[in-house]
PDB file of C-alpha atoms and ligand atoms in Angstrom:
ATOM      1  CA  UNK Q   1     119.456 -36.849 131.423  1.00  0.00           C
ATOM      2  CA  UNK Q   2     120.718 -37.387 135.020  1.00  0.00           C
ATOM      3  CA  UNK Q   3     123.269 -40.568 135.257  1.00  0.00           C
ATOM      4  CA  UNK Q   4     124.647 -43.098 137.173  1.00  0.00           C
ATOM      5  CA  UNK Q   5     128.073 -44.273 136.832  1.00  0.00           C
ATOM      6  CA  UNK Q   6     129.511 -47.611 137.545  1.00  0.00           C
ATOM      7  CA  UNK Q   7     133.518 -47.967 137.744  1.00  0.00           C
ATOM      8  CA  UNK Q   8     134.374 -51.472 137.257  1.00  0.00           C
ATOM      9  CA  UNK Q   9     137.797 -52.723 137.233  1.00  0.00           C
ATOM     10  CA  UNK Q  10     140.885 -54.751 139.204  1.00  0.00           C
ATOM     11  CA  UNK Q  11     141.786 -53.139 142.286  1.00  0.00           C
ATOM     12  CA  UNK Q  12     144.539 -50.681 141.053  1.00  0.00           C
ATOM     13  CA  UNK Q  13     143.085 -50.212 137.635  1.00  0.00           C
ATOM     14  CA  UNK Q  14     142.676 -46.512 138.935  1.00  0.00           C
ATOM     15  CA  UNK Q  15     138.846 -46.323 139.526  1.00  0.00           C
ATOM     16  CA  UNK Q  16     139.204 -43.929 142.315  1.00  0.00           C
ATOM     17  CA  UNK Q  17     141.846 -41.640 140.596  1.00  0.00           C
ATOM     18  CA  UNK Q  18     139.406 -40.988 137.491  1.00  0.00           C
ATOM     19  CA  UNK Q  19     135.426 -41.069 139.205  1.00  0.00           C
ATOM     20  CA  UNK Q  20     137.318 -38.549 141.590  1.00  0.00           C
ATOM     21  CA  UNK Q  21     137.975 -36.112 138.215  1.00  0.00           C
ATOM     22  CA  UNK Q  22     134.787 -36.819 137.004  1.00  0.00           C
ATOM     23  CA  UNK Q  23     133.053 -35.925 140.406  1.00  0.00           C
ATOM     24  CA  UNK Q  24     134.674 -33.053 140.150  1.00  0.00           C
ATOM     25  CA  UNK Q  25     133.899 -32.290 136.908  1.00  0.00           C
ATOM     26  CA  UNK Q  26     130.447 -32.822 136.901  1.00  0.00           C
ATOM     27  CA  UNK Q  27     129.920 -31.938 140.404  1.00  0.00           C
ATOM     28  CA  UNK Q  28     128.069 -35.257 141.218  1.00  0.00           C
ATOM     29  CA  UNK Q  29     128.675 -37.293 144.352  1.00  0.00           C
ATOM     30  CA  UNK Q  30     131.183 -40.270 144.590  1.00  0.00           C
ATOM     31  CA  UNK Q  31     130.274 -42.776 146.122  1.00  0.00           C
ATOM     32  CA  UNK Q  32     132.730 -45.081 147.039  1.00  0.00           C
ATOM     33  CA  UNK Q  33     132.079 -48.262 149.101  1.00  0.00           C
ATOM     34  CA  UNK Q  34     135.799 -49.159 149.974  1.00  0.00           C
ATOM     35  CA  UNK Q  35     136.019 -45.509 151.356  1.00  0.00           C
ATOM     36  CA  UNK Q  36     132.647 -46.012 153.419  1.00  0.00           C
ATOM     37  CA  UNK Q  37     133.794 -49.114 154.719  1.00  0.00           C
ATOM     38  CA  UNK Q  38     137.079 -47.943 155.994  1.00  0.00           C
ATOM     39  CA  UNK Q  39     135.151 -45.212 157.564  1.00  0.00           C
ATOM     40  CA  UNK Q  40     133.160 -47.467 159.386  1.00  0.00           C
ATOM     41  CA  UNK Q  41     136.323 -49.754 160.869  1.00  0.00           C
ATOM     42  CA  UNK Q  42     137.664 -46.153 161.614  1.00  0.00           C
ATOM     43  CA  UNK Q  43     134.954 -45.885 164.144  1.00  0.00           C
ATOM     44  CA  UNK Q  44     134.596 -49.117 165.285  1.00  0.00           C
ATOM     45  CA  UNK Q  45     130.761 -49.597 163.962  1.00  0.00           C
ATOM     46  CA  UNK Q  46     129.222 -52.856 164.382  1.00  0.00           C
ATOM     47  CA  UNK Q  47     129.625 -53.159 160.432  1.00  0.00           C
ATOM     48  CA  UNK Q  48     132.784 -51.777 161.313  1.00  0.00           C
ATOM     49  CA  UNK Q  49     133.958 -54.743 163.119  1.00  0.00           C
ATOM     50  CA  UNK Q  50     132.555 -57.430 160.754  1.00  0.00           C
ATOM     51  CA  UNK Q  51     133.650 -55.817 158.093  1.00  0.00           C
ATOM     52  CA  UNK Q  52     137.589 -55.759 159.002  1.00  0.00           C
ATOM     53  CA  UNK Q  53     138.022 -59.500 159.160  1.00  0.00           C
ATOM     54  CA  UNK Q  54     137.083 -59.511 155.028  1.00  0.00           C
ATOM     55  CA  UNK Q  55     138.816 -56.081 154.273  1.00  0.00           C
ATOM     56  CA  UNK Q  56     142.013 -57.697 155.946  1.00  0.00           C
ATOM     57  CA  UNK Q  57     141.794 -60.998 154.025  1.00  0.00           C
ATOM     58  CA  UNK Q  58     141.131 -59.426 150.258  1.00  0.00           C
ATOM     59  CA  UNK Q  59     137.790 -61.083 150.545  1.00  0.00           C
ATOM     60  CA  UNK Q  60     134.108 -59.128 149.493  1.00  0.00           C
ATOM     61  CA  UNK Q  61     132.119 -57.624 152.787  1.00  0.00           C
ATOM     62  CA  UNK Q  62     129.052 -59.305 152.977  1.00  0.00           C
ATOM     63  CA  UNK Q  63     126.676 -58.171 150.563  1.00  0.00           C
ATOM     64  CA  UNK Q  64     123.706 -57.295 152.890  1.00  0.00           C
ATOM     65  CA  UNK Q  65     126.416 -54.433 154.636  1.00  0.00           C
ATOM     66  CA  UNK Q  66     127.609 -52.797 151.830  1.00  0.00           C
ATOM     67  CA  UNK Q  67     123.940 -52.928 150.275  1.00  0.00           C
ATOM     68  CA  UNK Q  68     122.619 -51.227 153.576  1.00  0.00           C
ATOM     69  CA  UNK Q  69     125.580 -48.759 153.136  1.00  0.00           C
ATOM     70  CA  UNK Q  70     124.667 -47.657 149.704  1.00  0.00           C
ATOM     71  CA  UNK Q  71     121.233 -47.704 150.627  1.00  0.00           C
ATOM     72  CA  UNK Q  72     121.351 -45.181 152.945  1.00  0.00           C
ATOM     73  CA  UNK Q  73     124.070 -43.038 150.803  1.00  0.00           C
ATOM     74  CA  UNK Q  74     122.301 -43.193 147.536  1.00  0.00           C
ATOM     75  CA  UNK Q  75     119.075 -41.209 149.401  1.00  0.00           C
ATOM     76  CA  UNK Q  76     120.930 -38.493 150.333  1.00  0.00           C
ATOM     77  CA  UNK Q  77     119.465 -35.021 149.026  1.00  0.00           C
ATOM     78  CA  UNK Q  78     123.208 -34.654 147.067  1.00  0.00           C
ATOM     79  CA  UNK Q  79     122.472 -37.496 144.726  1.00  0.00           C
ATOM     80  CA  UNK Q  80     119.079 -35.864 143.140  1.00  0.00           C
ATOM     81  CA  UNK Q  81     120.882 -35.397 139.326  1.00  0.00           C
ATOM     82  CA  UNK Q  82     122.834 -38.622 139.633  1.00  0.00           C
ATOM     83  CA  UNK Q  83     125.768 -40.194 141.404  1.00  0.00           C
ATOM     84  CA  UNK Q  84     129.136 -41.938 140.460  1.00  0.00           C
ATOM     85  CA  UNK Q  85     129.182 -45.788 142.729  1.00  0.00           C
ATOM     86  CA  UNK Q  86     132.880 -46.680 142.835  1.00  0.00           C
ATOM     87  CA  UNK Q  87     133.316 -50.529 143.612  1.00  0.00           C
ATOM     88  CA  UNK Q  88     130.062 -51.450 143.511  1.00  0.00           C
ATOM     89  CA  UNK Q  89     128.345 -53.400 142.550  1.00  0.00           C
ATOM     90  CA  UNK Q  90     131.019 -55.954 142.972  1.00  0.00           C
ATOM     91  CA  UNK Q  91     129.220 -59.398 142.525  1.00  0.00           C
ATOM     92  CA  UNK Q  92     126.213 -60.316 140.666  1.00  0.00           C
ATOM     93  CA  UNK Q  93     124.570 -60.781 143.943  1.00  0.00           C
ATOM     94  CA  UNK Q  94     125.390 -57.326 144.877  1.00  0.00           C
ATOM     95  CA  UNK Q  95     124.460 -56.050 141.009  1.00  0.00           C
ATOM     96  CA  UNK Q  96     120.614 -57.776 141.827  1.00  0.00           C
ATOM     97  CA  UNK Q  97     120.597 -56.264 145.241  1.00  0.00           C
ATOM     98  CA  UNK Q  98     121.161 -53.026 144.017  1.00  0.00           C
ATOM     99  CA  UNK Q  99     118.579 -53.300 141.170  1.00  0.00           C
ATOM    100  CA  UNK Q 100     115.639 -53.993 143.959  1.00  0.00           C
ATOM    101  CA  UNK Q 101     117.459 -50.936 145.876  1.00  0.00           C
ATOM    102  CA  UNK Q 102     116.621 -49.006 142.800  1.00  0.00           C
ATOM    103  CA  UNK Q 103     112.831 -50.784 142.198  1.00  0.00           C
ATOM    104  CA  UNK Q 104     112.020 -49.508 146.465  1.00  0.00           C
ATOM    105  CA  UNK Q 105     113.215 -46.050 146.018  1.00  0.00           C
ATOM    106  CA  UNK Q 106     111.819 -45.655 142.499  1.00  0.00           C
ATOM    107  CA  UNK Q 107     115.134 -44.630 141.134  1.00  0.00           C
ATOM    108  CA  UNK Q 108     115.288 -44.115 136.855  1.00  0.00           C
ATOM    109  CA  UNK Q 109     118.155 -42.412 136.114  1.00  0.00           C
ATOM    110  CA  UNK Q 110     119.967 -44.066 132.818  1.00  0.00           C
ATOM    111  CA  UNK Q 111     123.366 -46.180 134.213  1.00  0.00           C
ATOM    112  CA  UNK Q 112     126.330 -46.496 132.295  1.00  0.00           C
ATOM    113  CA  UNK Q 113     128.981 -48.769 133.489  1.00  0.00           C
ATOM    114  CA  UNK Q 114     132.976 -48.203 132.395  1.00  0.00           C
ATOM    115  CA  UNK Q 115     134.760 -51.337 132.631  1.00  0.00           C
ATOM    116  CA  UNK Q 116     138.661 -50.170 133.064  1.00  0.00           C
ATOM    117  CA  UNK Q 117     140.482 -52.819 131.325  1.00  0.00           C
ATOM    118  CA  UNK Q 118     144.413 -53.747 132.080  1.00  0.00           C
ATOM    119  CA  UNK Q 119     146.256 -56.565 132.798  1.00  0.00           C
ATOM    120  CA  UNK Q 120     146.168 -57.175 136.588  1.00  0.00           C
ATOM    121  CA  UNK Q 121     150.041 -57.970 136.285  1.00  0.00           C
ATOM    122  CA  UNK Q 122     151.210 -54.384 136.236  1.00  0.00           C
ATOM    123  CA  UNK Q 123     149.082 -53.425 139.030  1.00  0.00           C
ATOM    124  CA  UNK Q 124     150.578 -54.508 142.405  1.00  0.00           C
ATOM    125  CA  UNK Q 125     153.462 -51.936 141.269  1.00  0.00           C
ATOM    126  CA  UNK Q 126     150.654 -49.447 141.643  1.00  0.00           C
ATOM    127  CA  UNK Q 127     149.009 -50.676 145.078  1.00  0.00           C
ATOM    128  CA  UNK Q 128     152.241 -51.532 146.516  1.00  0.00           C
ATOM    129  CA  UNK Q 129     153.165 -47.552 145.850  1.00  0.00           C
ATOM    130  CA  UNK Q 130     149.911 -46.249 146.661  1.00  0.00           C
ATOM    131  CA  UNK Q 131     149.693 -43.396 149.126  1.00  0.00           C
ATOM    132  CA  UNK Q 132     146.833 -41.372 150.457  1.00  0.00           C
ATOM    133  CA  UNK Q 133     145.871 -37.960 152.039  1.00  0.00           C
ATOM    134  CA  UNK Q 134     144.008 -39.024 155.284  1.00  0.00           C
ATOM    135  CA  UNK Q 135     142.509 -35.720 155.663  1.00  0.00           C
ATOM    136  CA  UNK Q 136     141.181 -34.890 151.828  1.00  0.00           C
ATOM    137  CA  UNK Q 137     141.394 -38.257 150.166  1.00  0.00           C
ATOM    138  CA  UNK Q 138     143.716 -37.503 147.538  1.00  0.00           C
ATOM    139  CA  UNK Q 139     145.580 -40.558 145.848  1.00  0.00           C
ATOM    140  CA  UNK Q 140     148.961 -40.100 145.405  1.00  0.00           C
ATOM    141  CA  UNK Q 141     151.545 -42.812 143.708  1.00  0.00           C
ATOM    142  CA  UNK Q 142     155.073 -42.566 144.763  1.00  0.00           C
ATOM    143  CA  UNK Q 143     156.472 -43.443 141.380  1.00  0.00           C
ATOM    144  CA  UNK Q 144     153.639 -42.427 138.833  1.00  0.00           C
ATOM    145  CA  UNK Q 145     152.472 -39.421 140.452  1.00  0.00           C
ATOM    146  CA  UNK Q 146     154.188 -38.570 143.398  1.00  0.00           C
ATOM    147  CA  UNK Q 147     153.145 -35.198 145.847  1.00  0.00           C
ATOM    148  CA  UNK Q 148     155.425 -32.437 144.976  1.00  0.00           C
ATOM    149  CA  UNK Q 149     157.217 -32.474 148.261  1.00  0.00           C
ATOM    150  CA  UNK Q 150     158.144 -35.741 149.386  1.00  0.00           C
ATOM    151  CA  UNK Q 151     155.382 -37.826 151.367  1.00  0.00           C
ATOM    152  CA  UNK Q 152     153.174 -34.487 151.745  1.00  0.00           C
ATOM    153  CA  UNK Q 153     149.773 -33.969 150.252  1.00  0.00           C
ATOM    154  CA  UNK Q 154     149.739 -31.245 147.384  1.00  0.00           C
ATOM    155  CA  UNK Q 155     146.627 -29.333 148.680  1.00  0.00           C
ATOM    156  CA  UNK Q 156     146.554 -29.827 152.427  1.00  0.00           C
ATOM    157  CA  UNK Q 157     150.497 -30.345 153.701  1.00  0.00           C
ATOM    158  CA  UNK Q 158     149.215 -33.273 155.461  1.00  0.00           C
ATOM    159  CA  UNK Q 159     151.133 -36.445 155.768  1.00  0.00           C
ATOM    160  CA  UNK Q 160     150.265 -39.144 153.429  1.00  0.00           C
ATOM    161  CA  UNK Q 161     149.508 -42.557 155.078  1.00  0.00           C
ATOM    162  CA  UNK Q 162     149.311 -45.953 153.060  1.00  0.00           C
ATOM    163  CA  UNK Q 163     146.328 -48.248 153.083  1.00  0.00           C
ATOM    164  CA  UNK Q 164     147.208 -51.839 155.115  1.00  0.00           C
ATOM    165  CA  UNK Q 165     145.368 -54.130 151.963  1.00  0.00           C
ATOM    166  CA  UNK Q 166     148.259 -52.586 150.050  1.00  0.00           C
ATOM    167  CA  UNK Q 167     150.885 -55.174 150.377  1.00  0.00           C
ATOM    168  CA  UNK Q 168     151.692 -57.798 147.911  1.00  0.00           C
ATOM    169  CA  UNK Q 169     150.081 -60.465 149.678  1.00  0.00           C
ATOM    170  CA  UNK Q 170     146.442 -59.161 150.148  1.00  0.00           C
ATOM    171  CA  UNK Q 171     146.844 -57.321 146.955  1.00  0.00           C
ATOM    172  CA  UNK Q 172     146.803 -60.856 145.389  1.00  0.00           C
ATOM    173  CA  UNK Q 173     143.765 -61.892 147.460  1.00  0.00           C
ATOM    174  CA  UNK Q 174     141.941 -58.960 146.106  1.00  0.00           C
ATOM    175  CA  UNK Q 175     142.240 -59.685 142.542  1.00  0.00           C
ATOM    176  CA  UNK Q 176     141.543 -63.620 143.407  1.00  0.00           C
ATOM    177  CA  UNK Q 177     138.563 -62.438 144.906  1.00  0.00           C
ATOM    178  CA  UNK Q 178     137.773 -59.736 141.833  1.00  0.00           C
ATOM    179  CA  UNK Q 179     138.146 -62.699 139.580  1.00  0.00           C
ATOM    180  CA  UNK Q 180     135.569 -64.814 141.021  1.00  0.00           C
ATOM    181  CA  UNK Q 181     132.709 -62.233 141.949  1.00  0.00           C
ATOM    182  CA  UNK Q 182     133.555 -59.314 139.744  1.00  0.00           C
ATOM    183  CA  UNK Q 183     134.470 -60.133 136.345  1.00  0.00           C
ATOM    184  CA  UNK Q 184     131.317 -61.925 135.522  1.00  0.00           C
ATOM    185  CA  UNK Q 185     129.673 -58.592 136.170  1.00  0.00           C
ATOM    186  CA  UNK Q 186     130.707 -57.471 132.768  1.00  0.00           C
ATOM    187  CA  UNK Q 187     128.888 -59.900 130.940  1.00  0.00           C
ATOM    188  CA  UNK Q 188     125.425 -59.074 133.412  1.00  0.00           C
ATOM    189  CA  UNK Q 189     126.407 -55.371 132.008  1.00  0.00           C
ATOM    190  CA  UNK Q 190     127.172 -55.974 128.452  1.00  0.00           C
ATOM    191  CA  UNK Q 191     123.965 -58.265 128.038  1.00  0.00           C
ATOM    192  CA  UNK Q 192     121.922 -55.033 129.101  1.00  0.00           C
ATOM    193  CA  UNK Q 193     123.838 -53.041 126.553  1.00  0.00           C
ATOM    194  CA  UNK Q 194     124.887 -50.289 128.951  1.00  0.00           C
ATOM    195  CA  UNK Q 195     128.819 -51.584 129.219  1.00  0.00           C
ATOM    196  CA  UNK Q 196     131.623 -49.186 128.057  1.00  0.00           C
ATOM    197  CA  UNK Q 197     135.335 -50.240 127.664  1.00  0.00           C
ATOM    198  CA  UNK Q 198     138.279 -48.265 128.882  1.00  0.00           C
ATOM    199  CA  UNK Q 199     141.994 -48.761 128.421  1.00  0.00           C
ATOM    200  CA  UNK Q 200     143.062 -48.289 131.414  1.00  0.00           C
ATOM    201  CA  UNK Q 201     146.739 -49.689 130.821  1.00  0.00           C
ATOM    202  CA  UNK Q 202     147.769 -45.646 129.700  1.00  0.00           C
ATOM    203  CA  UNK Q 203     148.957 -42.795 132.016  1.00  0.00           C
ATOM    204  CA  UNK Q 204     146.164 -41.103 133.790  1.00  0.00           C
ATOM    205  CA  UNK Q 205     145.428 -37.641 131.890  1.00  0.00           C
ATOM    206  CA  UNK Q 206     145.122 -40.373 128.742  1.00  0.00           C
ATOM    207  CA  UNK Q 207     142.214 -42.395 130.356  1.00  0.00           C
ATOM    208  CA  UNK Q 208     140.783 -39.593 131.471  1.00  0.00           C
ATOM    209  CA  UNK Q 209     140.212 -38.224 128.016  1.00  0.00           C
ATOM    210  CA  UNK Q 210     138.569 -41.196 127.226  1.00  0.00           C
ATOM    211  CA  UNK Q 211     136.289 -41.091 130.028  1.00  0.00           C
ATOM    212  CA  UNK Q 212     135.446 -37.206 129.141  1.00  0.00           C
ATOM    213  CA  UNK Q 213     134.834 -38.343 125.405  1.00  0.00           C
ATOM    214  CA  UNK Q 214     132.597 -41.455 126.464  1.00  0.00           C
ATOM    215  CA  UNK Q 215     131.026 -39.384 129.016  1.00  0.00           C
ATOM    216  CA  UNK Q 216     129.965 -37.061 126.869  1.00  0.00           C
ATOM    217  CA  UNK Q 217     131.855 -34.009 128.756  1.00  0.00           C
ATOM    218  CA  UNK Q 218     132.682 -31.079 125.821  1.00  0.00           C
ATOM    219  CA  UNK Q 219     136.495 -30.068 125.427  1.00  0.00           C
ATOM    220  CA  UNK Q 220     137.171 -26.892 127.452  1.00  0.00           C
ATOM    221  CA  UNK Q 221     140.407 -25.254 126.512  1.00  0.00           C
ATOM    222  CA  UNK Q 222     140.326 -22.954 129.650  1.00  0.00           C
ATOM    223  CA  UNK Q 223     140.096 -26.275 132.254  1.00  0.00           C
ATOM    224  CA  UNK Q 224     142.498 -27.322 133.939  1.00  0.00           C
ATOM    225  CA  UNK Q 225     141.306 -30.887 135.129  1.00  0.00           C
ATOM    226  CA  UNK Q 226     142.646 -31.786 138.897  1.00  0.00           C
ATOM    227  CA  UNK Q 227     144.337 -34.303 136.912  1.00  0.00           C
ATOM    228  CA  UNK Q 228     147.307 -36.093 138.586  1.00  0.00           C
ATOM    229  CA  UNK Q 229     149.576 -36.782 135.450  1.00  0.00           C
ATOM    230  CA  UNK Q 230     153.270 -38.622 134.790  1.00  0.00           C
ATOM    231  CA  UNK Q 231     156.017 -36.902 136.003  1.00  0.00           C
TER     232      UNK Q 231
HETATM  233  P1  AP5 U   1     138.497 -50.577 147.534  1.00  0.00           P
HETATM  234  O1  AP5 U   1     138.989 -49.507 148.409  1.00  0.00           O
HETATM  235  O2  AP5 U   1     137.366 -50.282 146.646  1.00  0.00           O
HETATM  236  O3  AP5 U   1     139.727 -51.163 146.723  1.00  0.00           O
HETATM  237  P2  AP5 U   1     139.813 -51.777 145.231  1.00  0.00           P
HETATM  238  O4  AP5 U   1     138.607 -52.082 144.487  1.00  0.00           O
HETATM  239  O5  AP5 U   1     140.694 -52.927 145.456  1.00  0.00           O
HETATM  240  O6  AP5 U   1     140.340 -50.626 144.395  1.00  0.00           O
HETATM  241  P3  AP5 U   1     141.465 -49.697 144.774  1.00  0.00           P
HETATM  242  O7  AP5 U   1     140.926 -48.552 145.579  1.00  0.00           O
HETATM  243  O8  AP5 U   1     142.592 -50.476 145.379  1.00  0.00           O
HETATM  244  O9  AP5 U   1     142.012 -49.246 143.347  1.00  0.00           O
HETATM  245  P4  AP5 U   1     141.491 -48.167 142.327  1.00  0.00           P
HETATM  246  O10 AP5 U   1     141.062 -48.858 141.085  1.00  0.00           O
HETATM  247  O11 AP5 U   1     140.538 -47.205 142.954  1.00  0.00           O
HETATM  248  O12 AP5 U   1     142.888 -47.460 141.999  1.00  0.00           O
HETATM  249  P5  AP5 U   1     143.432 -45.990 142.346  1.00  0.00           P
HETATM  250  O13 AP5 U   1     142.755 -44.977 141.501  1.00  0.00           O
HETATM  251  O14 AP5 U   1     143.500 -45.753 143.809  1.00  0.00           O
HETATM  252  O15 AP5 U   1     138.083 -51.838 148.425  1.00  0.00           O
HETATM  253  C1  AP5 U   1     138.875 -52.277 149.511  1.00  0.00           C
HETATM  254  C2  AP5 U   1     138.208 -53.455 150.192  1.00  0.00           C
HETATM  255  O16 AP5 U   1     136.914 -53.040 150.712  1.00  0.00           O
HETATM  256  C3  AP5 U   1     137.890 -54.655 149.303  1.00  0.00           C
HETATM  257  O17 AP5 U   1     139.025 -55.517 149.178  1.00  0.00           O
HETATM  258  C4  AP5 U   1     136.734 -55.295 150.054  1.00  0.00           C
HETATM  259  O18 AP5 U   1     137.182 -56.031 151.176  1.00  0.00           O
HETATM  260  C5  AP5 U   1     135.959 -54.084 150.565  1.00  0.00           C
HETATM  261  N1  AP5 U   1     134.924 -53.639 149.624  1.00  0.00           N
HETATM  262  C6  AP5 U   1     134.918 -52.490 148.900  1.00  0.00           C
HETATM  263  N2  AP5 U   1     133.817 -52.416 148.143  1.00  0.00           N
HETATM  264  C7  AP5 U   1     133.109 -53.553 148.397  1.00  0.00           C
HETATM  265  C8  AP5 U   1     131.899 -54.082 147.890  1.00  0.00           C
HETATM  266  N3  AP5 U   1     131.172 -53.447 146.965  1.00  0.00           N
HETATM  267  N4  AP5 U   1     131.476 -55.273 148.383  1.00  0.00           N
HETATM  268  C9  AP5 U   1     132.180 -55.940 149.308  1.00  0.00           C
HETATM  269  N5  AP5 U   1     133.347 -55.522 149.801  1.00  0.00           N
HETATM  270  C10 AP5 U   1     133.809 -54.339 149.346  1.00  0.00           C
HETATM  271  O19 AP5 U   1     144.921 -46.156 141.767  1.00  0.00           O
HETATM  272  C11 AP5 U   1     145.849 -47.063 142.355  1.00  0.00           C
HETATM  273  C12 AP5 U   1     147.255 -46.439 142.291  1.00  0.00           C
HETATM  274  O20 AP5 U   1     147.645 -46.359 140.913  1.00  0.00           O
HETATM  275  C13 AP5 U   1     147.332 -44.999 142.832  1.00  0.00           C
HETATM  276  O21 AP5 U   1     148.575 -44.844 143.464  1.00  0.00           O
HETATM  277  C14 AP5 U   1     147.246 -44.103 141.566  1.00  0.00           C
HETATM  278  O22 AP5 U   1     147.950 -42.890 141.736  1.00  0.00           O
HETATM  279  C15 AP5 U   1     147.892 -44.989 140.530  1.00  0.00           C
HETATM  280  N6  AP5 U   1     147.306 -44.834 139.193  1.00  0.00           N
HETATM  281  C16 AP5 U   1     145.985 -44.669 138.885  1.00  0.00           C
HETATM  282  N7  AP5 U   1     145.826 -44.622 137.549  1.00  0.00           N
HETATM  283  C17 AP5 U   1     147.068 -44.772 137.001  1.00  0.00           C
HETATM  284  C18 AP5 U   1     147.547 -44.815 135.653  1.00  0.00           C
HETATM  285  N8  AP5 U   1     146.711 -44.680 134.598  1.00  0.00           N
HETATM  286  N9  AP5 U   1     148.880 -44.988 135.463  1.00  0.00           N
HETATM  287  C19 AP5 U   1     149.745 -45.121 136.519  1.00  0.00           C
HETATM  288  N10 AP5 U   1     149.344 -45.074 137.818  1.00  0.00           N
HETATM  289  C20 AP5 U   1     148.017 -44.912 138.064  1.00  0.00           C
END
């Protein structure tokens, strides 16, 4: 049956890293609303520009933006066998939203949600090291899995920028602000039984074997996953 995927988790917890591999591997669109916001500052949108000020600060966007932004994603001809939403829903206000999003467009495709558990202490390391590929969007750490030539994506040579909420300051914001809105959203998802765990505190070819298993995705010898792993 088609699916929906929810990544829940800290910020760092390496929700784009793995729906990434799984969009690859089963060729479904991710859909990720920090990435669609940041495209919208880019170009100076009006959600653009209200949007910054909470970006910035750590803080949620307000919920009616990113819901319009989703909205209009999620009926794109690409998602017809099932999409993967990265960072959202991100409050139970968003989590309702989206559930009368899916009553007006008649949507019944059978969500899962994988909560990536780890300890939020080990993750400003990660943000704080975080770089980027501006052009194809691959993440890059400089310690756990740095580019092979220094500060230079792998596929397309390009240089790799870092993200401004990556500093230690706003990085704290952000998980403030996950503990408040986002954590109770595991409870709204356990309660409707569709809530999978993930240990996220492992290196990344490690929680993404658990994410193939609990995804149901058969072992293929002959893959090679685009799997960034330790060095
Ligand atoms: P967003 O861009 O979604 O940021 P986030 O949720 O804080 O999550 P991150 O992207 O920082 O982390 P990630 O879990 O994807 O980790 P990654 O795989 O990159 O949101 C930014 C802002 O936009 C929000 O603060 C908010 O203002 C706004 N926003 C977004 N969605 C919104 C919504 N729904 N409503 C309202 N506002 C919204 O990995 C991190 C690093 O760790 C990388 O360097 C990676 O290489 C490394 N890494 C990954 N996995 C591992 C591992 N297993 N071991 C070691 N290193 C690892």
């Amino acid at each position: 049956m088609d699916k929906i995927f929810i990544f829940l988790g800290p910020p760092g917890c390496g929700k784009g890293t793995q729906t990434a591999n799984l969009s690859n591997k089963l060729h479904l669109p991710h859909i990720d609303t920090g990435s669609l916001l940041r495209k919208h500052v880019q170009k100076e949108t009006p959600y653009g520009l209200e949007a910054k000020s909470y970006m910035d600060k750590g803080q949620l966007v307000p919920a009616r933006i990113v819901a319009d932004i989703i909205k209009t994603r999620i009926l794109e001809p690409d998602t017809e066998h099932g999409y993967i939403l990265d960072g959202y829903p991100r409050s139970i206000e968003q989590a309702k939203l989206l559930e009368d999003v899916f009553k007006e467009i008649g949507e019944k495709k059978e969500i899962v949600a994988f909560y990536f558990d780890i300890p939020t202490d080990t993750l400003v390391e990660r943000l704080v090291n975080r770089r980027f590929c501006p052009k194809c969007g691959m993440i890059y750490n400089k310690k756990s899995s740095p580019p092979k030539i220094d500060n230079c994506c792998d596929i397309c040579c390009e240089k790799l920028s870092k993200r401004s909420d990556d500093t230690e300051e706003v990085a704290q914001e952000r998980f403030k602000t996950y503990f408040k809105e986002t954590a109770p959203l595991l409870e709204f998802y356990k309660e409707k039984g569709i809530l999978e765990e993930i240990d996220a505190d492992k290196p990344i070819d490690e929680v993404w074997e658990e994410i193939k298993e609990l995804a149901d995705i058969e072992p293929d010898d002959s893959e090679m996953d685009s799997i960034r792993t330790e060095e």
